[in-house]
CSV table of C-alpha atoms and ligand atoms in Angstrom, one decimal:
chain,number,residue,atom,x,y,z
A,17,MET,CA,19.7,20.0,-21.7
A,18,TYR,CA,18.4,21.5,-18.5
A,19,PRO,CA,20.1,19.1,-16.0
A,20,LEU,CA,18.5,20.9,-13.0
A,21,VAL,CA,15.0,20.9,-14.3
A,22,SER,CA,13.2,17.7,-13.3
A,23,ALA,CA,10.9,15.6,-15.4
A,24,VAL,CA,7.9,16.9,-13.3
A,25,ASN,CA,8.8,20.5,-14.2
A,26,LYS,CA,9.1,19.7,-17.8
A,27,VAL,CA,5.8,17.9,-18.0
A,28,ASP,CA,4.1,20.9,-16.2
A,29,PHE,CA,5.8,23.3,-18.5
A,30,ALA,CA,4.6,21.5,-21.6
A,31,PHE,CA,1.1,21.3,-20.2
A,32,ILE,CA,1.0,25.0,-19.2
A,33,LEU,CA,2.5,26.2,-22.5
A,34,ILE,CA,0.1,24.2,-24.7
A,35,TYR,CA,-2.8,25.1,-22.5
A,36,SER,CA,-1.9,28.8,-22.6
A,37,ILE,CA,-1.5,28.8,-26.4
A,38,ALA,CA,-4.8,27.0,-26.8
A,39,ALA,CA,-6.5,29.5,-24.5
A,40,VAL,CA,-5.1,32.5,-26.4
A,41,VAL,CA,-6.1,31.0,-29.8
A,42,LEU,CA,-9.6,30.2,-28.5
A,43,LEU,CA,-10.0,33.8,-27.2
A,44,GLY,CA,-8.6,35.3,-30.4
A,45,ILE,CA,-10.8,33.3,-32.7
A,46,THR,CA,-13.9,34.0,-30.6
A,47,PHE,CA,-13.3,37.7,-30.5
A,48,ALA,CA,-12.5,37.9,-34.2
A,49,MET,CA,-15.7,36.0,-34.9
A,50,VAL,CA,-17.9,38.3,-32.8
A,51,TYR,CA,-16.1,41.4,-34.2
A,52,PHE,CA,-16.7,40.2,-37.8
A,53,LEU,CA,-20.3,39.5,-37.1
A,54,PHE,CA,-20.6,43.1,-36.0
A,55,LYS,CA,-18.5,44.8,-38.6
A,56,TYR,CA,-19.5,42.9,-41.7
A,57,ASN,CA,-23.2,42.4,-41.2
A,58,LYS,CA,-25.6,43.1,-44.0
A,59,LYS,CA,-26.7,46.5,-42.7
A,60,ARG,CA,-23.2,47.9,-42.5
A,61,HIS,CA,-21.7,46.0,-45.4
A,62,PRO,CA,-24.4,45.3,-48.0
A,63,GLU,CA,-22.1,44.4,-50.9
A,64,PRO,CA,-19.9,41.3,-50.2
A,65,ALA,CA,-16.3,41.8,-51.2
A,66,ASP,CA,-14.7,39.4,-53.6
A,67,ILE,CA,-11.1,38.9,-52.3
A,68,LYS,CA,-8.7,37.0,-54.5
A,69,GLY,CA,-5.5,35.9,-52.7
A,70,ASN,CA,-3.4,37.7,-50.2
A,71,LEU,CA,0.2,36.5,-50.1
A,72,LEU,CA,1.1,38.1,-46.8
A,73,ALA,CA,-1.9,36.6,-45.0
A,74,GLU,CA,-1.2,33.2,-46.5
A,75,VAL,CA,2.4,33.2,-45.5
A,76,LEU,CA,1.6,34.4,-42.0
A,77,TRP,CA,-1.1,31.8,-41.3
A,78,THR,CA,1.2,29.1,-42.5
A,79,VAL,CA,4.4,30.2,-40.8
A,80,ILE,CA,3.0,31.3,-37.4
A,81,PRO,CA,1.1,28.0,-36.7
A,82,THR,CA,4.1,26.0,-37.9
A,83,ILE,CA,6.4,27.8,-35.5
A,84,ILE,CA,3.9,27.3,-32.7
A,85,PHE,CA,3.4,23.6,-33.4
A,86,MET,CA,7.2,23.0,-33.6
A,87,GLY,CA,7.6,24.8,-30.3
A,88,MET,CA,4.9,22.7,-28.7
A,89,PHE,CA,6.4,19.5,-30.2
A,90,PHE,CA,9.9,20.4,-28.9
A,91,VAL,CA,8.6,21.1,-25.3
A,92,GLY,CA,6.5,17.9,-25.4
A,93,TRP,CA,9.4,15.8,-26.7
A,94,ASP,CA,11.8,17.2,-24.2
A,95,SER,CA,9.4,16.3,-21.3
A,96,PHE,CA,8.9,12.8,-22.9
A,97,VAL,CA,12.6,12.2,-23.1
A,98,ALA,CA,13.0,13.3,-19.4
A,99,LEU,CA,10.3,10.8,-18.4
A,100,ARG,CA,12.0,8.0,-20.2
A,101,SER,CA,15.7,8.7,-19.2
A,102,VAL,CA,16.3,6.8,-16.0
A,103,PRO,CA,19.4,7.9,-14.1
A,104,LYS,CA,22.0,5.2,-13.7
A,105,ASN,CA,22.0,5.1,-9.9
A,106,ALA,CA,18.2,4.5,-9.7
A,107,ILE,CA,16.9,1.9,-7.2
A,108,GLU,CA,14.8,-0.7,-9.1
A,109,ILE,CA,11.5,-1.8,-7.7
A,110,ASN,CA,9.1,-4.2,-9.4
A,111,VAL,CA,5.4,-3.3,-9.5
A,112,GLU,CA,2.7,-5.8,-10.3
A,113,GLY,CA,-0.9,-4.8,-10.8
A,114,LYS,CA,-3.6,-7.3,-10.1
A,115,MET,CA,-7.3,-7.2,-9.5
A,116,TRP,CA,-7.4,-5.1,-7.3
A,117,SER,CA,-4.2,-4.1,-5.7
A,118,TRP,CA,-0.6,-3.1,-6.3
A,119,LYS,CA,2.3,-5.3,-5.2
A,120,PHE,CA,5.8,-3.9,-4.8
A,121,THR,CA,8.8,-6.1,-4.8
A,122,TYR,CA,12.0,-4.5,-3.4
A,123,PRO,CA,15.6,-5.3,-4.5
A,124,ASN,CA,16.1,-7.6,-1.5
A,125,GLY,CA,12.9,-9.6,-2.3
A,126,LYS,CA,10.7,-7.9,0.3
A,127,VAL,CA,7.1,-7.6,-0.8
A,128,ASP,CA,4.6,-4.9,0.3
A,129,LYS,CA,1.4,-3.4,-1.0
A,130,GLU,CA,2.7,0.1,-0.6
A,131,LEU,CA,5.7,1.8,-2.1
A,132,TYR,CA,8.4,3.0,0.3
A,133,VAL,CA,11.3,5.0,-1.2
A,134,PRO,CA,14.3,6.8,0.3
A,135,ILE,CA,14.4,10.5,-0.2
A,136,ASN,CA,16.6,12.0,-3.0
A,137,LYS,CA,17.4,8.6,-4.7
A,138,PRO,CA,15.9,8.2,-8.1
A,139,VAL,CA,13.5,5.2,-8.3
A,140,LYS,CA,12.9,3.0,-11.4
A,141,LEU,CA,9.7,1.0,-11.4
A,142,ASN,CA,9.4,-2.1,-13.6
A,143,ILE,CA,5.7,-2.4,-14.1
A,144,THR,CA,3.6,-5.4,-15.2
A,145,SER,CA,0.3,-7.0,-14.6
A,146,ALA,CA,-0.8,-10.4,-13.4
A,147,ASP,CA,-4.2,-10.4,-15.1
A,148,VAL,CA,-5.8,-7.6,-17.1
A,149,ILE,CA,-4.5,-4.1,-18.2
A,150,HIS,CA,-4.2,-1.7,-15.3
A,151,SER,CA,-2.6,1.7,-15.4
A,152,PHE,CA,-0.1,2.8,-12.7
A,153,TYR,CA,-0.9,6.4,-11.9
A,154,VAL,CA,1.0,8.7,-9.5
A,155,PRO,CA,-0.2,12.3,-10.1
A,156,ALA,CA,2.5,13.8,-7.8
A,157,TYR,CA,5.3,12.5,-10.1
A,158,ARG,CA,3.3,12.9,-13.3
A,159,ILE,CA,3.5,9.2,-13.9
A,160,LYS,CA,0.8,7.3,-15.7
A,161,ILE,CA,1.7,4.2,-17.5
A,162,ASP,CA,-0.2,1.0,-18.5
A,163,ALA,CA,0.5,-2.2,-16.6
A,164,VAL,CA,0.1,-4.9,-19.2
A,165,PRO,CA,0.1,-8.7,-18.6
A,166,GLY,CA,3.1,-10.3,-20.3
A,167,LEU,CA,4.9,-7.0,-20.8
A,168,THR,CA,7.2,-5.0,-18.6
A,169,THR,CA,6.9,-1.2,-18.9
A,170,TYR,CA,8.8,1.2,-16.8
A,171,ALA,CA,8.7,4.6,-15.2
A,172,TRP,CA,11.0,6.6,-12.9
A,173,PHE,CA,10.8,9.5,-10.5
A,174,ASN,CA,12.9,11.4,-8.1
A,175,PRO,CA,11.4,11.6,-4.6
A,176,ASN,CA,12.8,14.9,-3.4
A,177,LYS,CA,10.3,15.7,-0.8
A,178,LYS,CA,9.2,13.6,2.2
A,179,GLY,CA,5.5,12.7,2.4
A,180,ASP,CA,2.8,10.3,1.3
A,181,TYR,CA,1.5,10.5,-2.3
A,182,ASP,CA,-1.4,8.7,-3.9
A,183,ILE,CA,-1.2,5.8,-6.3
A,184,LEU,CA,-4.2,5.0,-8.4
A,185,CYS,CA,-5.3,2.7,-11.2
A,186,ALA,CA,-6.2,4.7,-14.3
A,187,GLU,CA,-7.5,1.9,-16.5
A,188,TYR,CA,-10.9,0.4,-15.9
A,189,CYS,CA,-10.2,-3.2,-14.7
A,190,GLY,CA,-13.3,-4.5,-13.1
A,191,VAL,CA,-15.7,-3.9,-10.2
A,192,ARG,CA,-13.1,-2.8,-7.7
A,193,HIS,CA,-11.1,-0.6,-10.1
A,194,ALA,CA,-11.9,2.5,-8.0
A,195,TYR,CA,-10.4,0.8,-4.9
A,196,MET,CA,-7.2,-0.2,-6.5
A,197,LEU,CA,-5.3,2.4,-4.5
A,198,SER,CA,-1.9,2.6,-2.7
A,199,LYS,CA,0.6,5.1,-1.5
A,200,VAL,CA,4.2,6.2,-2.2
A,201,HIS,CA,5.9,6.9,1.1
A,202,VAL,CA,9.0,9.1,0.8
A,203,VAL,CA,11.0,8.5,3.9
A,204,ASP,CA,14.6,9.2,5.0
A,205,GLU,CA,17.4,6.8,4.2
A,206,GLU,CA,17.4,5.4,7.7
A,207,GLU,CA,13.6,4.6,7.8
A,208,TYR,CA,13.9,3.1,4.4
A,209,ALA,CA,16.7,0.8,5.5
A,210,LYS,CA,14.5,-0.3,8.5
A,211,PHE,CA,11.6,-0.9,6.2
A,212,ILE,CA,13.6,-3.0,3.8
A,213,SER,CA,15.2,-5.1,6.5
A,214,GLY,CA,11.7,-5.8,7.9
A,215,GLU,CA,12.7,-4.3,11.3
A,216,LYS,CA,9.3,-2.6,11.5
A,217,GLU,CA,7.6,-6.0,11.9
A,218,LYS,CA,10.3,-7.4,14.2
A,219,THR,CA,8.2,-7.2,17.3
A,220,ALA,CA,6.3,-10.2,15.9
A,221,ASN,CA,9.4,-12.3,16.3
A,222,VAL,CA,10.9,-10.8,19.4
A,223,THR,CA,11.4,-13.2,22.4
A,224,LEU,CA,10.4,-12.7,26.0
A,225,PRO,CA,14.0,-12.4,27.3
A,226,GLU,CA,14.8,-9.8,24.7
A,227,LEU,CA,11.9,-7.6,25.7
A,228,LEU,CA,12.6,-8.1,29.4
A,229,ASP,CA,16.2,-7.0,28.8
A,230,LYS,CA,15.2,-4.1,26.7
A,231,TYR,CA,13.1,-2.6,29.4
A,232,GLY,CA,15.3,-3.6,32.3
A,233,CYS,CA,12.8,-6.0,33.8
A,234,SER,CA,15.2,-8.8,34.0
A,235,ASP,CA,17.3,-7.0,36.6
A,236,CYS,CA,14.5,-7.8,39.1
A,237,HIS,CA,12.3,-10.5,37.6
A,238,SER,CA,13.7,-13.9,36.7
A,239,LEU,CA,12.4,-16.4,34.2
A,240,ASN,CA,13.7,-19.5,36.0
A,241,GLY,CA,11.7,-19.2,39.2
A,242,GLU,CA,14.5,-17.6,41.2
A,243,VAL,CA,13.2,-14.8,43.4
A,244,LEU,CA,15.1,-11.6,42.8
A,245,VAL,CA,13.9,-8.2,43.9
A,246,GLY,CA,10.5,-8.9,42.2
A,247,PRO,CA,8.4,-12.0,41.6
A,248,PRO,CA,9.6,-14.4,38.9
A,249,LEU,CA,7.7,-14.2,35.6
A,250,ASN,CA,7.8,-17.8,34.4
A,251,ASP,CA,4.5,-19.6,34.6
A,252,ILE,CA,2.8,-16.4,35.5
A,253,LYS,CA,-0.3,-17.2,33.5
A,254,GLY,CA,-3.2,-17.7,35.9
A,255,ARG,CA,-1.0,-17.7,39.0
A,256,LYS,CA,-2.8,-17.0,42.2
A,257,THR,CA,-1.1,-14.3,44.2
A,258,ILE,CA,-1.7,-12.4,47.4
A,259,VAL,CA,-1.4,-8.6,46.8
A,260,ILE,CA,-1.6,-5.7,49.1
A,261,ILE,CA,-4.1,-3.0,48.0
A,262,ASP,CA,-4.4,0.0,50.3
A,263,GLY,CA,-2.9,-2.0,53.2
A,264,LYS,CA,-5.3,-4.9,52.8
A,265,GLU,CA,-4.5,-8.4,51.5
A,266,LYS,CA,-6.4,-9.7,48.5
A,267,GLU,CA,-6.0,-12.8,46.4
A,268,ILE,CA,-5.9,-12.2,42.7
A,269,VAL,CA,-5.3,-14.2,39.5
A,270,ALA,CA,-2.6,-13.0,37.2
A,271,ASP,CA,-4.5,-12.4,34.0
A,272,GLU,CA,-3.9,-10.1,31.1
A,273,LYS,CA,-5.4,-7.0,32.8
A,274,TYR,CA,-3.5,-7.6,36.0
A,275,ILE,CA,-0.2,-8.0,34.3
A,276,LYS,CA,-0.7,-4.9,32.2
A,277,ASP,CA,-1.7,-2.9,35.2
A,278,SER,CA,1.2,-4.1,37.2
A,279,ILE,CA,3.6,-3.0,34.4
A,280,LEU,CA,2.0,0.4,33.9
A,281,TYR,CA,1.1,1.2,37.5
A,282,PRO,CA,3.1,-1.2,39.7
A,283,GLY,CA,2.4,0.8,42.9
A,284,LYS,CA,-1.3,0.0,42.9
A,285,GLU,CA,-1.1,-3.6,43.9
A,286,ILE,CA,2.1,-4.9,45.5
A,287,VAL,CA,2.7,-8.6,45.7
A,288,LYS,CA,3.0,-9.7,49.4
A,289,ASP,CA,6.5,-9.8,50.8
A,290,PHE,CA,7.9,-7.6,48.0
A,291,GLU,CA,8.8,-3.9,48.2
A,292,ASN,CA,7.1,-1.1,46.3
A,293,ILE,CA,10.2,-0.2,44.3
A,294,MET,CA,9.2,-0.8,40.7
A,295,PRO,CA,9.0,2.3,38.6
A,296,PRO,CA,5.7,2.8,36.6
A,297,TYR,CA,6.1,2.1,32.9
A,298,ASP,CA,3.1,4.2,31.9
A,299,GLY,CA,4.4,6.3,29.0
A,300,GLU,CA,7.7,4.4,29.0
A,301,ILE,CA,6.7,1.4,26.7
A,302,PRO,CA,4.8,1.7,23.4
A,303,GLU,CA,1.5,0.0,23.4
A,304,ASN,CA,2.4,-2.6,20.8
A,305,GLU,CA,5.4,-3.7,22.7
A,306,LEU,CA,3.4,-3.8,25.9
A,307,ASN,CA,0.9,-6.1,24.2
A,308,THR,CA,3.6,-8.3,22.8
A,309,LEU,CA,5.3,-8.5,26.2
A,310,VAL,CA,2.0,-9.5,27.9
A,311,ASP,CA,1.2,-12.0,25.2
A,312,LEU,CA,4.6,-13.6,25.5
A,313,MET,CA,4.2,-13.9,29.3
A,314,LEU,CA,0.8,-15.5,28.8
A,315,ASN,CA,2.3,-17.8,26.0
A,316,LYS,CA,-0.2,-16.5,23.6
A,317,LYS,CA,2.4,-15.1,21.2
A,318,GLN,CA,2.9,-18.1,19.0
A,319,GLU,CA,-0.7,-18.4,18.0
A,320,ILE,CA,-1.1,-14.7,17.6
A,321,SER,CA,2.0,-14.0,15.6
A,322,ASN,CA,0.9,-16.6,13.0
A,323,ILE,CA,-2.4,-14.9,12.7
A,324,GLU,CA,-0.7,-11.6,12.3
A,325,VAL,CA,1.7,-12.9,9.7
A,326,GLY,CA,-1.3,-14.3,7.8
A,327,LYS,CA,-3.2,-11.0,8.1
A,328,LYS,CA,-0.3,-9.1,6.7
A,329,LEU,CA,0.2,-11.6,3.9
A,330,ILE,CA,-3.3,-11.5,2.6
A,331,ASP,CA,-3.0,-7.7,2.6
A,332,ASP,CA,0.4,-7.6,0.8
A,333,GLU,CA,-0.5,-10.3,-1.7
A,334,GLY,CA,-3.7,-8.4,-2.6
A,335,CYS,CA,-6.1,-11.1,-1.5
A,336,THR,CA,-8.3,-8.5,0.2
A,337,GLY,CA,-8.9,-6.9,-3.2
A,338,CYS,CA,-11.4,-9.7,-3.9
A,339,HIS,CA,-11.9,-11.5,-0.5
A,340,SER,CA,-13.4,-9.4,2.2
A,341,THR,CA,-12.8,-10.2,5.9
A,342,ASP,CA,-16.2,-8.9,7.1
A,343,GLY,CA,-18.6,-11.2,5.2
A,344,SER,CA,-19.3,-8.8,2.3
A,345,ILE,CA,-18.9,-10.2,-1.2
A,346,ILE,CA,-16.5,-8.3,-3.4
A,347,ALA,CA,-15.5,-10.6,-6.3
A,348,ALA,CA,-14.9,-13.8,-4.4
A,349,PRO,CA,-16.1,-15.6,-1.3
A,350,SER,CA,-15.5,-13.7,2.0
A,351,PHE,CA,-12.8,-15.0,4.4
A,352,LYS,CA,-15.2,-14.5,7.2
A,353,ASN,CA,-16.7,-17.8,8.5
A,354,LEU,CA,-15.0,-19.5,5.5
A,355,TYR,CA,-13.1,-22.0,7.6
A,356,ASN,CA,-15.0,-25.4,7.7
A,357,ALA,CA,-17.9,-23.9,5.7
A,358,LYS,CA,-19.6,-26.0,3.1
A,359,LYS,CA,-19.1,-24.7,-0.4
A,360,GLN,CA,-20.6,-25.6,-3.8
A,361,VAL,CA,-17.8,-25.8,-6.3
A,362,ILE,CA,-17.5,-26.5,-10.0
A,363,LYS,CA,-14.8,-29.0,-10.9
A,364,ASP,CA,-14.4,-30.2,-14.5
A,365,GLY,CA,-17.9,-28.9,-15.3
A,366,LYS,CA,-19.5,-30.9,-12.4
A,367,GLU,CA,-20.8,-29.6,-9.2
A,368,TYR,CA,-19.5,-30.8,-5.8
A,369,THR,CA,-19.9,-29.9,-2.2
A,370,VAL,CA,-16.6,-29.4,-0.4
A,371,THR,CA,-15.7,-28.4,3.2
A,372,ALA,CA,-13.3,-25.4,3.3
A,373,ASP,CA,-10.7,-27.2,5.5
A,374,GLU,CA,-7.0,-26.7,5.6
A,375,GLU,CA,-6.4,-28.9,2.6
A,376,TYR,CA,-9.1,-27.1,0.6
A,377,ILE,CA,-7.6,-23.6,1.5
A,378,TYR,CA,-4.1,-24.8,0.5
A,379,VAL,CA,-5.2,-26.1,-2.9
A,380,SER,CA,-7.4,-23.1,-3.7
A,381,THR,CA,-4.5,-20.8,-2.9
A,382,LYS,CA,-2.0,-22.6,-5.0
A,383,TYR,CA,-4.2,-23.8,-7.8
A,384,PRO,CA,-7.4,-21.7,-7.7
A,385,GLU,CA,-8.5,-22.8,-11.2
A,386,ARG,CA,-9.1,-26.4,-10.1
A,387,GLU,CA,-12.3,-25.8,-8.2
A,388,ILE,CA,-14.3,-22.6,-8.6
A,389,VAL,CA,-16.9,-21.7,-6.0
A,390,LYS,CA,-20.3,-21.7,-7.7
A,391,GLY,CA,-21.4,-18.2,-8.7
A,392,PHE,CA,-17.9,-16.7,-9.0
A,393,ASP,CA,-15.7,-16.1,-12.1
A,394,PRO,CA,-12.4,-18.0,-12.4
A,395,ILE,CA,-10.3,-14.9,-12.2
A,396,MET,CA,-7.9,-15.6,-9.3
A,397,PRO,CA,-4.2,-16.0,-10.3
A,398,PRO,CA,-2.4,-19.0,-8.8
A,399,PHE,CA,-0.3,-18.2,-5.7
A,400,ASP,CA,1.9,-21.2,-6.2
A,401,TYR,CA,5.0,-19.3,-5.1
A,402,LEU,CA,3.8,-19.0,-1.5
A,403,THR,CA,5.5,-21.3,0.9
A,404,ASP,CA,3.6,-23.9,3.0
A,405,GLU,CA,4.4,-21.9,6.1
A,406,GLN,CA,2.9,-18.8,4.5
A,407,ILE,CA,-0.2,-20.6,3.5
A,408,LYS,CA,-0.4,-22.0,7.0
A,409,ALA,CA,-0.3,-18.5,8.4
A,410,ILE,CA,-3.0,-17.4,6.0
A,411,THR,CA,-5.1,-20.4,7.1
A,412,GLU,CA,-4.7,-19.5,10.8
A,413,TYR,CA,-5.8,-16.0,10.0
A,414,ILE,CA,-8.9,-17.3,8.1
A,415,LYS,CA,-9.7,-19.6,11.0
A,416,SER,CA,-9.6,-16.6,13.3
A,417,LEU,CA,-12.3,-14.7,11.3
A,418,LYS,CA,-15.3,-16.1,12.9
B,3,LIG,CU1,-6.6,-1.8,-12.0
B,3,LIG,CU2,-8.3,-0.3,-12.7
């Protein structure tokens, strides 16, 4: 009916209209009441009048409220229809609520705990729950709809302004209900494409030659031991080198700090027999890439990236809604110091002591209902869709939480 008016405007219009009518009626009734108290009190009006019927008044107080109610109904219905009419070209994103986080699955299968959408493309959300009833609430888009286990509900919105908007849970769902928060990030087309393709996390899988090429390092530093303009970078970890500092020779060990310093401020310490020609990379290379580069040179990357992958996984899968990483108890045992800890578990009604080793973590992730740690409720959903590699990464991360 009003193609240019968005659902948000219609909802607001319905709200303001009904609110205004209610306010006017409230004021009118209150004033009339006070006025009648004054005008018809016993002193001024000792004889009560006996009024029998007034056709005009009866018609008016029937017809006027009917018109008002029909008007409110129409405006409310119109906004409801707008909220339920999803444009054909909408992107579909699946939303799953679980105690106590939101999980978004994008058309290409990517999973994240936050909602990224491209600007000016309508978005349809298919909403469900993995456990109890939650309510998907985005005030900015006037969306509030229950997420019910076993049922898929939907909502849609048109992200027409860049920015970050709050997502909340509006249905009490347990002790961490108030922390069941997320964000809608409205970004431009390009950034969305990057996010969807996972390019944002690509640094985790980048190789050393790729990075050296990207920053032009490979023009002067080889990886095969050949001496070019600068020293070769293979086997640099722990290498003893003579450097010249302020004209004096000094033996150093190539550790993380030394390598970082030599990238950022190469002129400070020049390796003996080489010329001071390398440009400083301070401000030229982002910190995360610098860290990745140094980790790769020190062969630390493999181990680190697995931990990073695990860390991101437990965030995205919502594990941190119940398992803390700092030792505090939310609704399940903390991941901190979990690895190799002894746990009392209940299995088939009997109590056992188990060691939280790799096997144990694997089974409790895939089939959590088999053994419940004593003192906790059996509320964890099975994560049987995670691959062995993903569980391995999670285990690595848990191991690192000492
Ligand atoms: Cu989920 Cu409250």
